[in-house]
XYZ file of C-alpha atoms in Angstrom:
346
model
C 83.949 -6.411 -68.888
C 87.101 -5.040 -66.872
C 85.721 -1.486 -67.646
C 82.398 -2.150 -66.239
C 84.047 -3.190 -62.839
C 86.306 -0.385 -63.017
C 83.372 1.980 -63.468
C 81.067 0.550 -60.913
C 84.127 0.609 -58.176
C 84.559 4.407 -59.051
C 81.192 5.197 -58.558
C 80.361 3.280 -55.445
C 83.670 4.110 -53.590
C 82.503 7.574 -52.725
C 79.252 6.149 -51.106
C 81.125 3.553 -49.228
C 83.390 6.595 -47.659
C 80.332 8.716 -47.046
C 78.493 5.715 -45.517
C 81.163 5.576 -42.804
C 79.903 8.618 -41.216
C 76.042 8.979 -40.495
C 76.682 12.155 -38.504
C 74.153 10.675 -36.099
C 74.231 9.761 -32.642
C 75.035 6.000 -32.244
C 75.739 3.519 -29.673
C 79.312 2.754 -29.172
C 80.646 -0.703 -29.965
C 80.770 -2.798 -26.883
C 78.591 -0.460 -25.034
C 77.806 -1.409 -21.389
C 76.524 1.750 -19.511
C 77.077 0.051 -15.832
C 80.389 -1.123 -16.479
C 81.553 1.973 -18.340
C 80.361 4.024 -15.272
C 82.459 1.967 -13.172
C 85.537 2.709 -15.399
C 84.596 6.436 -15.436
C 84.539 6.645 -11.696
C 87.993 4.543 -11.395
C 89.315 7.162 -14.074
C 88.250 10.106 -11.994
C 89.798 8.877 -8.920
C 93.123 7.670 -10.643
C 93.432 11.126 -12.447
C 92.547 13.142 -9.529
C 95.211 11.464 -7.498
C 97.875 11.257 -10.106
C 97.326 14.907 -11.006
C 97.597 16.047 -7.218
C 100.724 14.133 -6.849
C 102.356 15.259 -10.142
C 101.710 19.044 -9.395
C 102.734 18.677 -5.689
C 106.157 16.989 -6.199
C 108.237 20.176 -7.254
C 106.753 22.092 -4.459
C 108.363 19.721 -2.045
C 111.606 21.404 -2.434
C 111.477 22.652 1.103
C 111.644 18.892 2.388
C 113.496 17.121 -0.617
C 116.656 19.428 -1.321
C 117.200 17.791 -4.673
C 113.985 19.182 -5.891
C 115.119 22.666 -5.486
C 115.283 24.833 -8.537
C 118.875 25.419 -8.423
C 119.631 21.484 -8.297
C 120.685 19.554 -11.689
C 117.691 17.093 -10.860
C 114.930 19.731 -11.087
C 116.203 21.061 -14.577
C 115.952 17.263 -15.679
C 112.474 16.695 -14.195
C 111.230 20.029 -15.838
C 112.651 19.072 -19.124
C 110.831 15.610 -19.114
C 107.800 17.234 -18.170
C 108.240 20.087 -21.049
C 108.483 16.882 -23.574
C 105.276 15.623 -22.191
C 103.371 18.949 -22.603
C 104.997 19.519 -26.080
C 104.061 16.132 -27.417
C 100.584 16.435 -25.758
C 100.265 19.594 -28.182
C 101.585 18.283 -31.040
C 100.632 14.656 -31.090
C 97.347 14.533 -28.873
C 95.593 17.858 -29.244
C 96.326 19.189 -32.723
C 95.606 16.130 -34.674
C 92.368 15.736 -32.809
C 91.643 19.266 -33.727
C 92.194 18.587 -37.288
C 90.073 15.404 -37.097
C 87.064 17.498 -35.695
C 87.293 20.455 -37.842
C 87.825 18.492 -41.107
C 85.002 15.980 -40.289
C 82.748 15.096 -43.166
C 79.978 15.623 -40.665
C 80.560 19.425 -41.059
C 79.377 21.490 -44.085
C 81.896 22.210 -46.873
C 81.212 25.910 -46.651
C 83.294 27.504 -44.723
C 85.039 24.471 -42.938
C 86.316 22.815 -46.048
C 87.297 26.241 -47.533
C 90.130 27.014 -45.194
C 92.502 25.404 -42.789
C 90.864 26.582 -39.454
C 92.840 24.294 -37.288
C 96.353 25.609 -38.170
C 94.960 29.256 -38.212
C 93.283 28.857 -34.775
C 96.350 27.372 -33.547
C 98.495 30.235 -34.879
C 96.243 32.603 -33.457
C 96.397 31.104 -29.981
C 100.242 30.877 -29.911
C 100.378 34.649 -31.065
C 97.973 35.390 -28.479
C 99.997 33.679 -25.761
C 102.970 35.639 -26.847
C 101.109 38.943 -26.353
C 99.495 37.785 -23.053
C 102.942 36.869 -21.923
C 104.645 40.117 -23.004
C 102.017 42.567 -21.718
C 101.576 40.681 -18.443
C 105.554 40.753 -17.861
C 105.563 44.361 -18.718
C 102.493 45.427 -16.594
C 104.235 43.405 -13.460
C 107.522 45.201 -14.267
C 105.725 48.441 -14.400
C 103.925 47.806 -11.183
C 107.155 46.745 -9.451
C 108.950 50.040 -11.028
C 106.297 51.958 -9.448
C 106.514 50.349 -5.906
C 110.018 50.991 -5.761
C 109.642 54.683 -6.837
C 107.072 55.186 -4.052
C 109.259 53.504 -1.338
C 112.156 56.022 -2.525
C 109.887 58.944 -2.596
C 108.592 58.220 1.124
C 112.188 57.818 2.342
C 113.177 61.218 0.486
C 110.132 63.102 2.198
C 111.078 61.594 5.603
C 114.546 62.767 5.630
C 114.070 65.908 3.597
C 113.725 68.236 6.602
C 116.934 66.819 8.241
C 119.862 67.138 5.842
C 119.681 68.332 2.659
C 122.967 66.956 1.406
C 122.272 63.756 2.888
C 119.013 63.290 1.114
C 120.384 64.336 -2.155
C 123.214 61.469 -1.877
C 120.495 58.828 -0.730
C 117.965 59.828 -3.205
C 120.522 59.245 -6.021
C 121.834 56.260 -4.949
C 118.083 55.005 -4.034
C 117.176 55.909 -7.675
C 120.211 54.209 -9.262
C 119.447 50.971 -7.846
C 115.695 50.966 -7.003
C 114.102 52.425 -10.464
C 115.120 49.380 -12.444
C 113.716 45.963 -11.133
C 116.684 43.534 -10.250
C 117.453 40.246 -12.417
C 115.821 38.286 -9.735
C 112.629 40.179 -9.535
C 112.450 39.995 -13.396
C 112.767 36.391 -13.261
C 110.433 35.973 -10.427
C 107.674 38.105 -12.591
C 108.455 35.935 -15.654
C 107.847 32.913 -13.660
C 104.661 33.975 -12.315
C 103.089 35.099 -15.531
C 104.322 31.607 -17.207
C 102.830 29.580 -14.580
C 99.398 31.251 -14.992
C 99.388 31.277 -18.594
C 100.291 27.560 -18.757
C 97.697 26.723 -16.307
C 95.176 28.170 -18.746
C 96.193 26.180 -21.727
C 96.453 22.904 -19.670
C 92.982 23.297 -18.270
C 91.295 23.989 -21.494
C 92.085 20.590 -23.076
C 91.914 19.135 -19.694
C 88.289 19.966 -19.858
C 87.891 18.679 -23.160
C 89.566 15.280 -22.785
C 87.569 14.690 -19.427
C 84.333 15.364 -21.310
C 85.152 13.225 -23.960
C 86.096 10.329 -21.532
C 82.911 10.985 -19.614
C 80.525 10.751 -22.380
C 81.855 7.621 -23.718
C 79.710 4.603 -23.224
C 82.246 2.009 -24.393
C 84.419 0.063 -21.801
C 86.821 -0.764 -24.296
C 87.331 2.738 -25.247
C 87.686 4.033 -21.423
C 89.942 1.057 -20.220
C 93.245 2.369 -22.026
C 92.328 5.722 -21.409
C 92.614 5.452 -17.607
C 96.289 4.576 -17.853
C 97.199 6.909 -20.746
C 95.380 9.979 -18.948
C 96.556 9.243 -15.587
C 100.418 9.333 -16.688
C 99.503 12.484 -18.920
C 98.302 14.261 -16.117
C 101.073 12.974 -13.623
C 103.826 14.391 -15.767
C 101.867 17.447 -17.205
C 101.339 18.345 -13.360
C 105.253 18.109 -12.652
C 105.845 20.669 -15.631
C 102.951 22.864 -14.136
C 104.351 22.363 -10.507
C 107.893 23.373 -11.452
C 106.671 26.665 -12.922
C 104.535 27.289 -9.775
C 107.462 26.488 -7.536
C 109.784 28.973 -9.132
C 107.156 31.430 -9.205
C 107.264 31.573 -5.406
C 103.453 32.429 -5.029
C 102.097 32.582 -1.516
C 100.736 29.412 0.154
C 97.162 30.226 -0.496
C 97.724 30.917 -4.149
C 99.894 27.680 -4.659
C 97.116 25.514 -2.888
C 94.213 27.280 -5.325
C 96.490 26.576 -8.632
C 97.218 23.015 -7.494
C 93.577 22.264 -6.964
C 92.261 23.887 -9.572
C 94.851 21.830 -12.005
C 94.022 18.621 -10.146
C 90.212 18.875 -10.248
C 89.874 20.142 -13.883
C 89.834 16.899 -15.851
C 87.871 15.147 -12.925
C 85.184 17.634 -13.219
C 85.209 17.215 -17.193
C 84.649 13.640 -16.484
C 81.685 14.324 -14.359
C 80.255 16.755 -16.712
C 80.511 13.948 -19.530
C 78.961 11.573 -17.270
C 76.043 13.980 -16.759
C 75.718 15.113 -20.442
C 76.301 11.612 -21.881
C 72.501 10.536 -22.277
C 71.979 13.506 -24.955
C 75.488 14.054 -26.151
C 76.220 13.721 -29.771
C 80.050 13.825 -30.644
C 79.249 13.876 -34.362
C 76.940 17.115 -34.114
C 78.279 20.081 -35.893
C 78.113 22.000 -32.868
C 80.226 19.644 -30.676
C 82.684 19.026 -33.433
C 82.953 22.999 -34.143
C 83.538 23.653 -30.197
C 85.798 20.959 -29.514
C 88.097 21.136 -32.438
C 88.253 25.186 -31.968
C 89.091 24.713 -28.325
C 91.506 21.899 -29.083
C 93.298 23.910 -31.692
C 93.675 27.085 -29.502
C 94.730 24.670 -26.557
C 97.475 23.090 -28.911
C 99.084 26.543 -29.703
C 99.189 27.851 -26.001
C 100.989 24.419 -25.305
C 103.198 24.316 -28.193
C 104.346 28.096 -27.286
C 104.784 27.573 -23.540
C 106.569 24.154 -24.071
C 109.191 25.618 -26.756
C 109.638 29.376 -25.575
C 108.817 29.635 -21.621
C 109.995 26.239 -20.637
C 112.549 24.588 -22.991
C 114.151 27.897 -24.471
C 114.466 29.525 -20.949
C 115.842 26.548 -19.447
C 118.310 25.326 -22.096
C 119.497 28.711 -22.396
C 120.033 29.178 -18.748
C 123.929 29.645 -18.020
C 123.588 26.399 -15.616
C 122.807 24.282 -18.345
C 125.173 26.104 -20.864
C 128.223 25.659 -18.670
C 127.826 22.023 -17.936
C 128.164 19.381 -20.778
C 126.769 16.327 -18.239
C 123.686 18.634 -17.377
C 123.196 19.371 -21.082
C 122.988 15.773 -22.094
C 120.896 14.900 -18.975
C 118.463 17.654 -20.181
C 118.326 16.654 -23.628
C 117.694 12.899 -22.787
C 114.908 13.762 -20.374
C 113.340 15.848 -22.818
C 113.552 13.197 -25.466
C 112.209 10.736 -22.986
C 109.152 12.817 -22.130
C 108.359 13.556 -25.582
C 108.649 10.013 -26.552
C 107.069 8.454 -23.955
C 103.934 10.964 -24.400
C 103.891 10.151 -28.179
C 103.668 6.488 -27.554
C 100.362 6.914 -25.423
C 99.166 8.136 -28.743
C 98.414 4.483 -29.542
C 95.885 4.274 -26.904
C 94.640 7.655 -26.225
């Protein structure tokens, strides 16, 4: 008799597991479209304001001297924001990509034959490294050519005057002008970092916005409002710190800040628009969201570890101050810990 029950249990268990996923569009539990729409509008406004404030705070360094890049507080705020971005990649985006690309709603071939999530994340991290390196080399080369052009013009202007003076001046100019200064190289690096980081943030911000906007369950949306508001605020601070160090022109700063601030709200608006016909369990939706999330996680993890944390933690300013080292490490752990805790609700 016992063997019969065991046999029935083993036979029925796969059926119960498969029954959990119908892979068809279903109404979410607790669905109330009118109440859900109110929550979505509240989320759109809340996230827009939080994103704008977060990305703007590091740029107020002219008004508040404590926020300038050479101050200790700036390093600690940036370490906290980097912890948020790192946790976003590891705790929020990557697991969601695994869930999408290993869904039973996808066919076993090829999605069950190979760990595509890790593969895409790895490729995106390598691709980010390549873009990072090539862009920096390109800007350095452009900087080099500009310097050479200036030196050649100066040489041509003076060559008709005093040949000896020209020779000495050109040698001096070539020695100091042909190699980009350390400050110029750092500026170029910050510009590349800020643009690549914004690209990675924008990808996953659109996805989470669409997911929230497409939901019809107030119970699902309510906790997401606070979680995503916090998330976008501190992610904006991390990006704002990079933009601040890049010293772009005012127009470029405004465009980058607006682009970041509007990304998630636009995603929410798109989600609201497509919510009637959107099926998050359809193979197409699972594959697109899974691949984009995996790629975004690779970018965010690379940027947080290599361009934000490694660059700052190896900075002579932090290396030479035990107090600042402790502060930066504590800020990093707090940022990563707080963002990880939000995974309970979002």
